[in-house]
Amino acid sequence: MLLVEVYEELEAKRSTPFLAFGSLLGAVRNGSMIPFTEDVDVGYVGEFKTADKVKLALRRKGYHMFYMGIWRVCVAPTHPLAGRLYDPELPMTESFAVPYVDLYKMKQTSSGDWDMQELEGSNVRLLPHDKVQPFSQVTINGMPFDTVRDPKFFLKEAYGDDYMTPKPREAGSNEQRSRR
């Protein structure tokens, strides 16, 4: 639900969304989300010139979009299902322990390569043009989503040669590790 609604709003505002990092990894591994991760990873192309419009559209649907190093979206208390998703009797949760979407900017450089926010690959944040465009598609639970042209190349850059092997979550894992 969260993935679909955020993805659709980015499409509607012409921000060219695509699956990245852990969401792409889940789609490639088994056509679903990775079960032990709380977040969804969506990339968008270029500068986020419509951030205010996307924020407003998502707010109307009961989501909260905010900037904390990168753009993020979570379920707001105004969402129709918020009462079923959260228990007000429980203490505050740890950072990143609830469902949310991370939004990663990708922009084309003057050389034609692509600079992907938060990527730590062999060429730091850069991806070759021919590995990015034209976009390809993957499915999550039978629904198609755009992604980079060569998902296996992207995943190898992001997670290494053994990206298809699930790795146990480490105690005190940070959000970078939770994308695996």
Steps between C-alpha positions, in 0.01 A plus 500: 500500500767753603727409207218521247360832619837674523610357162174615337533853641856527371381382157212749503743785577740381227782416740577169320498250787683166493575222746845509658709334771310256726169524315674414175688223679174345624347524152802329340535233769140388517258756357403641840618730775778375727303376801730627778535860383265782591589736219428534132770647275388712205724709280394803300671671208632856516434785738188473712334816369154380600580402860235735642236361263593141581497580874152652473363212292641246745372697801150481350538122493616483861878492454774724632794590272806654660869558433755331727817460294276371221127537436293250701130415523316335789139442604364809677260493797233630259512187282171305512685187616731671751293379794551142386869541417616662822425430865497825702565299817847395379810717554666687216664273247865492402602694193411316181295230677169585329392479135636786290630587153848634427526715187837512322590760241676391183623762255692483176848651500660697217688182399170316451546274801249502785566617857291292744449641848626267777657247260840374613613306194829438321482846341366660820152636408531482122322254272573469126225637276454169318429324833228750593300592189269413348328374813395137533225356717480263796196381690410499866204280585406498131503881460748646249739778601771679304861457599845548351576329169736246662367413847766234558779751435339748741460236772858379456621860539282558806544166681785306339520179298298301752195729494268202440596345835288636788705634788383497862423837650775615733422617851480879501486503121479836339275582206777429245530140616122457521481539122649151459 
